[in-house]
PDB file of C-alpha atoms in Angstrom:
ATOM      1  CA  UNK A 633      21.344  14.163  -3.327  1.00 83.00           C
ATOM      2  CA  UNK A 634      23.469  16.626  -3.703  1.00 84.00           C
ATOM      3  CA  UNK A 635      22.835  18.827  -0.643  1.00 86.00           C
ATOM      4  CA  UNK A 636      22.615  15.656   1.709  1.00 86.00           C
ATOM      5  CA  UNK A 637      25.864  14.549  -0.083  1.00 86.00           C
ATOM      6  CA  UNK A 638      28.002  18.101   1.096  1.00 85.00           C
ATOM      7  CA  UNK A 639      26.102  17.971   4.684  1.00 84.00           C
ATOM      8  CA  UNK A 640      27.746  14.876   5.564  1.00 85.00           C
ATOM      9  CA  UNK A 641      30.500  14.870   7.637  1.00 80.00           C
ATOM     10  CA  UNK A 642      29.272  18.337   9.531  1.00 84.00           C
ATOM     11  CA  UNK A 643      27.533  16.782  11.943  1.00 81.00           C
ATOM     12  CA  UNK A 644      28.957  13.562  14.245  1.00 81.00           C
ATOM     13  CA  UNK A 645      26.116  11.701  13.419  1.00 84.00           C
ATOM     14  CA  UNK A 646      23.617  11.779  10.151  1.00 88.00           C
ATOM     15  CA  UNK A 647      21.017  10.203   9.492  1.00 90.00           C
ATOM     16  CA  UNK A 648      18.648   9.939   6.861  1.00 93.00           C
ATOM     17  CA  UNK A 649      14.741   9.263   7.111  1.00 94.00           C
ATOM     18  CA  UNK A 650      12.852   7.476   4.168  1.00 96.00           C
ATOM     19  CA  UNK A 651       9.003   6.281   3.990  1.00 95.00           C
ATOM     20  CA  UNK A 652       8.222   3.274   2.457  1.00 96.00           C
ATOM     21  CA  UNK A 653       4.947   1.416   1.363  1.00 94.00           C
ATOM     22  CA  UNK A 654       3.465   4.816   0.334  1.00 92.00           C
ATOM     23  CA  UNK A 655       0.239   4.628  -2.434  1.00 91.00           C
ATOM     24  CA  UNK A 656       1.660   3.498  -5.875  1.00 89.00           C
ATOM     25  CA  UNK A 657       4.910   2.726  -4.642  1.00 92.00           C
ATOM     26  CA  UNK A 658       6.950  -0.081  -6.539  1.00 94.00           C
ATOM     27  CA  UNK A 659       9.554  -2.265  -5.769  1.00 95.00           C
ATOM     28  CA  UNK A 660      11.726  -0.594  -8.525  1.00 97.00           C
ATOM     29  CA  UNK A 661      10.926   2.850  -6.801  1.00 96.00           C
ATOM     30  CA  UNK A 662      11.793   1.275  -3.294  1.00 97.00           C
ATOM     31  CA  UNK A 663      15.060  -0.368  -4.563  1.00 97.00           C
ATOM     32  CA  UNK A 664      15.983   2.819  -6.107  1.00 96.00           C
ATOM     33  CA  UNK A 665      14.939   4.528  -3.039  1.00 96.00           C
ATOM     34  CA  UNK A 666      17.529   2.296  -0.670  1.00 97.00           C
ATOM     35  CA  UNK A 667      20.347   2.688  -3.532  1.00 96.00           C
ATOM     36  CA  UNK A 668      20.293   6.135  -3.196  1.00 95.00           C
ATOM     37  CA  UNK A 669      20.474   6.541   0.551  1.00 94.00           C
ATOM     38  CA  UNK A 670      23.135   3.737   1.067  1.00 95.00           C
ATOM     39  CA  UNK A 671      25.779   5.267  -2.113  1.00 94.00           C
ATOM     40  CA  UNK A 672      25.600   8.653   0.093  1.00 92.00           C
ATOM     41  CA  UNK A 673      26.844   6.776   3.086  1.00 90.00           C
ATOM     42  CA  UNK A 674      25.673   8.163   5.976  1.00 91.00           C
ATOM     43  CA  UNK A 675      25.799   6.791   9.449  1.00 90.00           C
ATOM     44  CA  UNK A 676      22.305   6.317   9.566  1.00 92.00           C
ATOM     45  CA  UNK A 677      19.239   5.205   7.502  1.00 94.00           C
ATOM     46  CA  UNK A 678      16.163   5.025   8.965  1.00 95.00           C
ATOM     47  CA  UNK A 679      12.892   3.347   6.834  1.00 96.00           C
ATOM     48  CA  UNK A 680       9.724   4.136   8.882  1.00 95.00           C
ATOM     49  CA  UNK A 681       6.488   2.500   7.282  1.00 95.00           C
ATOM     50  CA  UNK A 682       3.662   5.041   6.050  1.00 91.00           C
ATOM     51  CA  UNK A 683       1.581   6.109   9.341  1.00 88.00           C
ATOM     52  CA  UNK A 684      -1.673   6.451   8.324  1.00 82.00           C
ATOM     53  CA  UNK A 685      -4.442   7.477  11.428  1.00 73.00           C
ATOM     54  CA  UNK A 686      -7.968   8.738  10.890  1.00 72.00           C
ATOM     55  CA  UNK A 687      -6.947  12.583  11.092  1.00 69.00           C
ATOM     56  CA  UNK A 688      -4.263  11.756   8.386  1.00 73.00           C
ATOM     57  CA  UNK A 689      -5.760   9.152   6.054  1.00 76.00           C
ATOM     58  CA  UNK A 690      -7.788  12.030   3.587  1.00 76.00           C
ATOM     59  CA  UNK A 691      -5.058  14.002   3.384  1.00 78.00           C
ATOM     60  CA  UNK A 692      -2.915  11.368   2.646  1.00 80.00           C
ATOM     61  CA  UNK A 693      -5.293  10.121   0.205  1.00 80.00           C
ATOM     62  CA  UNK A 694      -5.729  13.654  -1.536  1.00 81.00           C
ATOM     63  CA  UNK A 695      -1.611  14.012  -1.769  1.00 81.00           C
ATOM     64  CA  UNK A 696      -0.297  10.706  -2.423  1.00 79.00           C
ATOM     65  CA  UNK A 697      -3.667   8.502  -3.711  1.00 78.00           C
ATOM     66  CA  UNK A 698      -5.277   5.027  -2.266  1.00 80.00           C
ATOM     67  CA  UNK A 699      -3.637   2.652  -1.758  1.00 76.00           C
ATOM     68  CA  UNK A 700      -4.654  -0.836  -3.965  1.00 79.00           C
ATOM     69  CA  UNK A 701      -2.334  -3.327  -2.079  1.00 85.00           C
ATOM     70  CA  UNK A 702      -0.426  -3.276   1.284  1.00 90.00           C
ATOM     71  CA  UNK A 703       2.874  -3.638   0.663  1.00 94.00           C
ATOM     72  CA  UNK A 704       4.570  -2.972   3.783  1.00 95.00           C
ATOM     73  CA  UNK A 705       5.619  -6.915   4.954  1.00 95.00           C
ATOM     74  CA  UNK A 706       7.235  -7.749   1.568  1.00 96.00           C
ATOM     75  CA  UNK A 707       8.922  -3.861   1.658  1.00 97.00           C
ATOM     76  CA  UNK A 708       9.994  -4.348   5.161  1.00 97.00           C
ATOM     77  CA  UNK A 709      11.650  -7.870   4.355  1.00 97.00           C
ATOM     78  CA  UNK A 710      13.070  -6.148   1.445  1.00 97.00           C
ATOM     79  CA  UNK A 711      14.496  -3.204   3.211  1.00 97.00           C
ATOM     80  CA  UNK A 712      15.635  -6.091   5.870  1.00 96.00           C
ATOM     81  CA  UNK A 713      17.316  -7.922   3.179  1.00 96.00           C
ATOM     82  CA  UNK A 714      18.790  -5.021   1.448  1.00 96.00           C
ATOM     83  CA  UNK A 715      20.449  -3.429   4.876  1.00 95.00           C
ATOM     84  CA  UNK A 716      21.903  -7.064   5.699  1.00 93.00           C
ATOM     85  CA  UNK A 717      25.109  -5.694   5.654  1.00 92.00           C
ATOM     86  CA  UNK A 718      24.119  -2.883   8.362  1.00 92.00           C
ATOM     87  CA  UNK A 719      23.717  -3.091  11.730  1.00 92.00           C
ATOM     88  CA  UNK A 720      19.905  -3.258  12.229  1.00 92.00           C
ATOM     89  CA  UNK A 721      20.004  -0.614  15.474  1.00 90.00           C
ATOM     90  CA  UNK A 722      16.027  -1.395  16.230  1.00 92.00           C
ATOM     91  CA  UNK A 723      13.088  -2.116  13.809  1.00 93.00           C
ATOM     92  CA  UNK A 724      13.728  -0.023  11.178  1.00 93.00           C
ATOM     93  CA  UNK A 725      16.704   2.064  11.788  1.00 93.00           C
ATOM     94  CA  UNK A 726      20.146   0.501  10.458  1.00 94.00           C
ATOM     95  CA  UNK A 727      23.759   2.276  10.599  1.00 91.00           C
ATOM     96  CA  UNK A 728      26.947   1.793   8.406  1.00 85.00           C
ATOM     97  CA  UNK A 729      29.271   0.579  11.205  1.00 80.00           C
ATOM     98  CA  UNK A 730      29.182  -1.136  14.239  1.00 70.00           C
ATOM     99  CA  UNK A 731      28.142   1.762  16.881  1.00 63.00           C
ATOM    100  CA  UNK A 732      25.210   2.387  19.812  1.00 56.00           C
ATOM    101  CA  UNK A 733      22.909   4.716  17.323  1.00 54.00           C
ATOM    102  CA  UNK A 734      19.606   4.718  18.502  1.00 54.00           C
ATOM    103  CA  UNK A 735      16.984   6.990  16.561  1.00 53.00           C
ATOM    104  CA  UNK A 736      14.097   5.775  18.821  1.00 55.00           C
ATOM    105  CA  UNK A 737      15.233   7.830  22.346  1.00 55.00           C
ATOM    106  CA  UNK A 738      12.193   5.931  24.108  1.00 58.00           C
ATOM    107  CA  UNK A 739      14.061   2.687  23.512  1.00 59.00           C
ATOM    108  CA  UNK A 740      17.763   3.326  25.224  1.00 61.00           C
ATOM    109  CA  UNK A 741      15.847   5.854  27.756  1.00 72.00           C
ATOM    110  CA  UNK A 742      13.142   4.782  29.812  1.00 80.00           C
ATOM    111  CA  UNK A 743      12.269   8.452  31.303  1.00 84.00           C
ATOM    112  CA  UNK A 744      12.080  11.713  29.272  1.00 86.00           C
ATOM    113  CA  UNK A 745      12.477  15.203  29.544  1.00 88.00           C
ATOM    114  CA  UNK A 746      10.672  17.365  26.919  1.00 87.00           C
ATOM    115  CA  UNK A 747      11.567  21.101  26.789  1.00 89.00           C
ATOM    116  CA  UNK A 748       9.672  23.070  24.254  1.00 91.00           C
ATOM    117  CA  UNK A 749       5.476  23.980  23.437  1.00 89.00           C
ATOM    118  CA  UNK A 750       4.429  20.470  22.185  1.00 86.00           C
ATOM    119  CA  UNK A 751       6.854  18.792  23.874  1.00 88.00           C
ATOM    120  CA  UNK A 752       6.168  15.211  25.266  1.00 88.00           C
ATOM    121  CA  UNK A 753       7.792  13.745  28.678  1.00 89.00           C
ATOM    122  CA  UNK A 754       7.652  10.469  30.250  1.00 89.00           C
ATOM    123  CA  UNK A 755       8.575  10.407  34.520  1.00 89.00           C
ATOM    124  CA  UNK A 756       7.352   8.373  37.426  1.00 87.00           C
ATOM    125  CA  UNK A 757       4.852   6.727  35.103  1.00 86.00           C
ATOM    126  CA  UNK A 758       3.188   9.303  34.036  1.00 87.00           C
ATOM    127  CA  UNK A 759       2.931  11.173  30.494  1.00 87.00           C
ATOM    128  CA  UNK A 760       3.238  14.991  30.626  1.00 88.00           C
ATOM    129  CA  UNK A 761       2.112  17.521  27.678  1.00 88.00           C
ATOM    130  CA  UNK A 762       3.720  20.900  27.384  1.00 90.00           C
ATOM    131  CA  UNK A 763       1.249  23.637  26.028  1.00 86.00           C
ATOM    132  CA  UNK A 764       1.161  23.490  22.205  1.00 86.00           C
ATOM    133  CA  UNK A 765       0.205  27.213  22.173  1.00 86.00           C
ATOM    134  CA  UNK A 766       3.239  29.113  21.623  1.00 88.00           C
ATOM    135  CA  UNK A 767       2.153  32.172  23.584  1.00 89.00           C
ATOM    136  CA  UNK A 768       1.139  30.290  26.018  1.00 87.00           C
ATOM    137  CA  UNK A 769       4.121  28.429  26.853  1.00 90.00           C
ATOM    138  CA  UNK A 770       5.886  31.888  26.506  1.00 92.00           C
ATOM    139  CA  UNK A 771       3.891  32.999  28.871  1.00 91.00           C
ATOM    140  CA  UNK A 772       3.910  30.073  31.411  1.00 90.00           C
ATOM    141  CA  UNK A 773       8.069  29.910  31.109  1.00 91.00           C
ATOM    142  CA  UNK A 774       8.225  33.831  32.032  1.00 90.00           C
ATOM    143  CA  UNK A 775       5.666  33.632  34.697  1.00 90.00           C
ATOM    144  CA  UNK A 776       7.639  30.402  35.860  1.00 88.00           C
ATOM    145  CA  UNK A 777       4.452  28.283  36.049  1.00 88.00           C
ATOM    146  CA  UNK A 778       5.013  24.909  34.539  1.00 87.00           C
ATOM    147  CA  UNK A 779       4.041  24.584  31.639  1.00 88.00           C
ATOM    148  CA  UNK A 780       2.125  21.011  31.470  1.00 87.00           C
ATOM    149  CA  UNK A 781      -1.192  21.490  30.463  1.00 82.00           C
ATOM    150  CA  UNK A 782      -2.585  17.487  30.414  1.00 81.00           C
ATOM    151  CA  UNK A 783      -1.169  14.045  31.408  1.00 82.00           C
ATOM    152  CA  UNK A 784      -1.733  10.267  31.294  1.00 82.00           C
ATOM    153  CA  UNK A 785      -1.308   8.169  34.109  1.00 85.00           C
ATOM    154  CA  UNK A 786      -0.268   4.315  33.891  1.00 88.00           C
ATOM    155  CA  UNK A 787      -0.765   1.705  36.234  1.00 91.00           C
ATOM    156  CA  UNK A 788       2.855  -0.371  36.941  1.00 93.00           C
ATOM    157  CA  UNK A 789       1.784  -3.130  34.167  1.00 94.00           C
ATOM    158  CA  UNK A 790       0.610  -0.652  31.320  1.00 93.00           C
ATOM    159  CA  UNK A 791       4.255   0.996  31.970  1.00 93.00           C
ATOM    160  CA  UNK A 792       5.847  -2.317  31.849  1.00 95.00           C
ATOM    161  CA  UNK A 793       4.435  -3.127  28.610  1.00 95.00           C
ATOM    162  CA  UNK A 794       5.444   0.065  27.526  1.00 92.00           C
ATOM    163  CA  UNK A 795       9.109  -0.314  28.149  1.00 93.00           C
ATOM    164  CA  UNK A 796       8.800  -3.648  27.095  1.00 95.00           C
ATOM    165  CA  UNK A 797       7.602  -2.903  23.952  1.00 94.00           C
ATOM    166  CA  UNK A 798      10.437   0.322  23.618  1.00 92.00           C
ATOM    167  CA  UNK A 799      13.398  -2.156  24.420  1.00 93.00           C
ATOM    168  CA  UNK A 800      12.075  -5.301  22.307  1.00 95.00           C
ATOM    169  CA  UNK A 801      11.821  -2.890  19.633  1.00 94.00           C
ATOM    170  CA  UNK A 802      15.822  -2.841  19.693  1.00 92.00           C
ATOM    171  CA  UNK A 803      15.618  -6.420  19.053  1.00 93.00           C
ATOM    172  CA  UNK A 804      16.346  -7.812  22.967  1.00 94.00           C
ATOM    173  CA  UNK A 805      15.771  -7.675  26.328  1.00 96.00           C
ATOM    174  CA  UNK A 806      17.987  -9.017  28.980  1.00 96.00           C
ATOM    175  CA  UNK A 807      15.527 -10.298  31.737  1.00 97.00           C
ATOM    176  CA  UNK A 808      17.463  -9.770  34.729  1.00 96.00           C
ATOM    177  CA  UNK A 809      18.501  -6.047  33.900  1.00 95.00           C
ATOM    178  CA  UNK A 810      14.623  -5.088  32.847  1.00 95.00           C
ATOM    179  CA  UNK A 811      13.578  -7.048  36.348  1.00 96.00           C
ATOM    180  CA  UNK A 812      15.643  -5.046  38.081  1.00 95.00           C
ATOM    181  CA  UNK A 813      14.953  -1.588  36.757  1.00 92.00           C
ATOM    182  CA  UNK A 814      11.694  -1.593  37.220  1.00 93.00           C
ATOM    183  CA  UNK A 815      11.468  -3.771  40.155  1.00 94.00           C
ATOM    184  CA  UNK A 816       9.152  -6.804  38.522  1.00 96.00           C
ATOM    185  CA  UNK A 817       9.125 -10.149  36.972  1.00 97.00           C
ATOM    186  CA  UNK A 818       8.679  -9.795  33.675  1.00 97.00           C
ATOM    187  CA  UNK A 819       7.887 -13.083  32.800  1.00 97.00           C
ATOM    188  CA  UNK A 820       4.889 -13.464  35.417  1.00 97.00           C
ATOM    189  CA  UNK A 821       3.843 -10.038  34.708  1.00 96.00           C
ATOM    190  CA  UNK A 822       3.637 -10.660  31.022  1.00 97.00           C
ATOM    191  CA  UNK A 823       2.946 -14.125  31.247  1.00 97.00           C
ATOM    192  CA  UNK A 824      -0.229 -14.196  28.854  1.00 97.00           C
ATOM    193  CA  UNK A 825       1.158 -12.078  26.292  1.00 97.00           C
ATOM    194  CA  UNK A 826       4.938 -13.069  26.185  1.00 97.00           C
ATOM    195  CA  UNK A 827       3.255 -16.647  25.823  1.00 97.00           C
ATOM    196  CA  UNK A 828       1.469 -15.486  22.674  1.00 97.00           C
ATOM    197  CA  UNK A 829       4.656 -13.809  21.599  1.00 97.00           C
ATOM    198  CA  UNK A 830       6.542 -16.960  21.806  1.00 97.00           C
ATOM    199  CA  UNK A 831       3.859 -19.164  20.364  1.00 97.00           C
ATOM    200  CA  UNK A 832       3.529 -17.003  17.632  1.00 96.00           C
ATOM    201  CA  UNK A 833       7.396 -17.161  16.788  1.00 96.00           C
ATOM    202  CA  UNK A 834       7.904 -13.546  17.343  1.00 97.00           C
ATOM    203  CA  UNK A 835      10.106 -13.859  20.503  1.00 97.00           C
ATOM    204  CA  UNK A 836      12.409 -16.775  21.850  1.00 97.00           C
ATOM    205  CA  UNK A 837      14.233 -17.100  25.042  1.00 96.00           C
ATOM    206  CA  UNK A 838      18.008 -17.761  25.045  1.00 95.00           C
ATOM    207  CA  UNK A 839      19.087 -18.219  28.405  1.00 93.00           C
ATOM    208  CA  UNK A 840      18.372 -14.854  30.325  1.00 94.00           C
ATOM    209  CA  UNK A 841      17.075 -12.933  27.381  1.00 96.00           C
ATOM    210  CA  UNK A 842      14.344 -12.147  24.615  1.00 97.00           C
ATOM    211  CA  UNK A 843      14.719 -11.772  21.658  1.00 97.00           C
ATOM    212  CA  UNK A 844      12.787 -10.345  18.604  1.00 97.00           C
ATOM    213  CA  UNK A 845      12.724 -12.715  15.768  1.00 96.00           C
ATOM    214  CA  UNK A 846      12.556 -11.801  11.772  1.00 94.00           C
ATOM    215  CA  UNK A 847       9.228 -11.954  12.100  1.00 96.00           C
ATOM    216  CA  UNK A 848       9.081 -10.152  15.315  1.00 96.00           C
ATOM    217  CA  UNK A 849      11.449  -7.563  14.170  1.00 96.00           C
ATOM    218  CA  UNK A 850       8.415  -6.844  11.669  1.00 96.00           C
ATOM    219  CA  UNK A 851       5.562  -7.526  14.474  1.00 97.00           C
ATOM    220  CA  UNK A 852       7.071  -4.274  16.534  1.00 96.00           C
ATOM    221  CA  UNK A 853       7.398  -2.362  13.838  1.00 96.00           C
ATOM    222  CA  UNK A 854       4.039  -2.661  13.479  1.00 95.00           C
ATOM    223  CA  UNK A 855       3.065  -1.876  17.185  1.00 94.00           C
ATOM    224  CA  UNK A 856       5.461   1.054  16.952  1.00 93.00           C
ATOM    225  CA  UNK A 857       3.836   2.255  14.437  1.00 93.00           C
ATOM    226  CA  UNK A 858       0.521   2.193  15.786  1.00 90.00           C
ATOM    227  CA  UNK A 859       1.848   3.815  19.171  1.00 87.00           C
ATOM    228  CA  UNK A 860       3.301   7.001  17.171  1.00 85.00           C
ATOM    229  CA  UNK A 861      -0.277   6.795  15.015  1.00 84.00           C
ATOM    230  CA  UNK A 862      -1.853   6.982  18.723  1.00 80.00           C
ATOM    231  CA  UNK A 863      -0.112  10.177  19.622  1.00 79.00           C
ATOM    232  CA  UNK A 864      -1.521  12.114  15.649  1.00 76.00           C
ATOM    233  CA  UNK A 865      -4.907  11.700  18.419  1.00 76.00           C
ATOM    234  CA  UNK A 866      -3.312  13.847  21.161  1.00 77.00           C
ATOM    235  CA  UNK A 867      -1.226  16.495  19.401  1.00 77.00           C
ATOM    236  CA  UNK A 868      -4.716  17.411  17.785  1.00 75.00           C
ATOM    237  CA  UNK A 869      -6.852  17.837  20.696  1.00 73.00           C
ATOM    238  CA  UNK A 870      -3.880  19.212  22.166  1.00 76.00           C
ATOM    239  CA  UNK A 871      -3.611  22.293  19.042  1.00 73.00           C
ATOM    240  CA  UNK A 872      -7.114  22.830  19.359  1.00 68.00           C
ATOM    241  CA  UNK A 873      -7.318  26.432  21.671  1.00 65.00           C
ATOM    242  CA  UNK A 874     -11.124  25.922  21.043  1.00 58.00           C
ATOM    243  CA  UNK A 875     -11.276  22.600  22.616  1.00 58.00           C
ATOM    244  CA  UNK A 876      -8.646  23.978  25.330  1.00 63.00           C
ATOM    245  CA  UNK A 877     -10.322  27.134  26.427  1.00 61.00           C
ATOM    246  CA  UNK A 878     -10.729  27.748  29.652  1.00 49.00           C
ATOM    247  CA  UNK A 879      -9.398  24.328  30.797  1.00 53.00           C
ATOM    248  CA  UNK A 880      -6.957  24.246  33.555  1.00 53.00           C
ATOM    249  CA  UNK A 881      -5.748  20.353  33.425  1.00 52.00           C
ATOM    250  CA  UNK A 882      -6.833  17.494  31.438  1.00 54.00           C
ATOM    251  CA  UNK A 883      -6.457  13.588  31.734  1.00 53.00           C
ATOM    252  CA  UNK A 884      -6.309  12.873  28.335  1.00 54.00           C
ATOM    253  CA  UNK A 885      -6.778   8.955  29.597  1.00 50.00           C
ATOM    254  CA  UNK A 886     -10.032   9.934  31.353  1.00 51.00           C
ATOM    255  CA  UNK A 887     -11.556  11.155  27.843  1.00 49.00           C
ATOM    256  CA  UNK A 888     -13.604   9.605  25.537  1.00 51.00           C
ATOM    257  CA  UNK A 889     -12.475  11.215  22.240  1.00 49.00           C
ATOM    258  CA  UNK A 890     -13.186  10.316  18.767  1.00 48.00           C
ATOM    259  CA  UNK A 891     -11.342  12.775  16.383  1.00 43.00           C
ATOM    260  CA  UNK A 892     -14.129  12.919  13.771  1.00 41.00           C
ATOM    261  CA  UNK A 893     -16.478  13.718  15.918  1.00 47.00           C
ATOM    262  CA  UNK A 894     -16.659  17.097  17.158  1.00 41.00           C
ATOM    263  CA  UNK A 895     -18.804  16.567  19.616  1.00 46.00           C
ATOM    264  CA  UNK A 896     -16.661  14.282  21.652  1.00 44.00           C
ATOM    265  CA  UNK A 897     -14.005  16.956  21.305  1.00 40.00           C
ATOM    266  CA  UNK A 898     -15.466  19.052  24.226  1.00 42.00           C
ATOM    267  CA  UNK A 899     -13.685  18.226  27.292  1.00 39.00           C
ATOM    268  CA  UNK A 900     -14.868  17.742  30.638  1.00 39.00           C
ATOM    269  CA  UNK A 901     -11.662  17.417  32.477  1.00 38.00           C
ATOM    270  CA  UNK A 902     -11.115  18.089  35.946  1.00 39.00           C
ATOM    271  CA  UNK A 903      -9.232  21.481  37.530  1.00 39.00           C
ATOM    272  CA  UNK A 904      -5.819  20.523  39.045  1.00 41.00           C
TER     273      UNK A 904
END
């Protein structure tokens, strides 16, 4: 507490990152938890649920234990409840004052730019991997080559789901202005599933926009969640130099992978 306490005010902006609904975790610990980070004041606090995949699961298990009960509805509503005087920026981030803080960059920007081995980028619809190898992306930045080594391509509905799902995250989406970026109708495109949205009470419609409900709020949390959970999947086949050897360019939508099985590890992807 200390350290984060003489850090603030260096930077414009601070933020600080907690976990909740980890193994064993109480509400006393989770109270104490939110007390803590809100008496040191900084702009930001972010509460991301525990992200559990199948690569992470045993370790998680091994470090932190099993988990008995699921806590994380009743810890979210409590976090919710707790941060009512904040200003809930998306799903789970919330800042002191009145401001434009976004932590989630993929819900104020609809294209991305990654610089750096590992790094992600989202433009024209497609999903572009940097080499994870550090030599190698040394070696493809000196050698100017570019330095992608796989991608994912999405059809114009999967990427308006996608940016649907990164702007309701923030809580609403003004219909016009989303129709208009990307050149659709978002309400015939997504028909069937804004339909189950709005049956379900995660989503209304006031007037020209949607908006997330408390429920909802909680609903995209959860498929935020799972979308970050998706990508533990591709950074490890993508820090495997076994499973990349001697592959120029891989569709990582093409493959059938199942990360605990090795055998489906071994890629048959196509030369660019």
């Amino acid at each position: 507490q200390e350290k984060i306490s003489k850090a603030l005010g260096i930077l414009p902006i601070f933020s600080i990152d907690l976990i909740f609904n980890l193994p064993g975790q109480s509400e006393k610990q989770l109270l104490n938890d939110l007390e803590i980070a809100k008496n040191l004041a900084p702009q930001q606090i972010t509460t991301y649920p525990l992200m559990k995949s199948n690569l992470t699961k045993d370790n998680i298990a091994k470090s932190l234990g099993v988990s008995i009960k699921d806590n994380e509805f009743t810890y979210y509503q409590i976090i919710c409840e707790f941060f009512k005087d904040y200003t809930q920026n998306n799903g789970w981030s919330f800042s002191l004052e009145k401001n434009k803080l976004n932590d989630e960059y993929v819900s104020s920007h609809h294209e991305y730019l990654g610089v750096g081995s590992g790094a992600f980028s989202f433009l024209d619809g497609e999903l572009l991997i940097n080499a994870f190898n550090l030599n190698d992306y040394a070696k493809f930045i000196q050698e100017k080559q570019n330095a992608n080594i796989a991608k994912a391509c999405f059809d114009k509905k999967e990427i308006i789901k996608y940016i649907f799902l990164t702007e309701i995250f923030s809580g609403k989406i003004e219909i016009d202005k989303f129709n208009k970026t990307l050149n659709c109708n978002l309400e015939k495109e997504l028909f069937i599933e804004l339909l189950g949205l709005k049956t379900s009470g995660a989503i209304i419609k006031d007037q020209n926009a949607l908006i997330a409900t408390e429920f909802g709020r909680y609903l995209f949390v959860v498929l935020m969640k799972d979308f970050y959970t998706g990508m533990d999947l591709v950074r490890a086949v993508f820090r495997d130099d076994k499973r990349l050897k001697n592959k120029d360019y891989i569709d990582i939508m093409k493959e059938n992978i199942d990360p605990l099985n090795s055998a489906s590890m071994e890629f048959k992807a196509e030369t660019n």
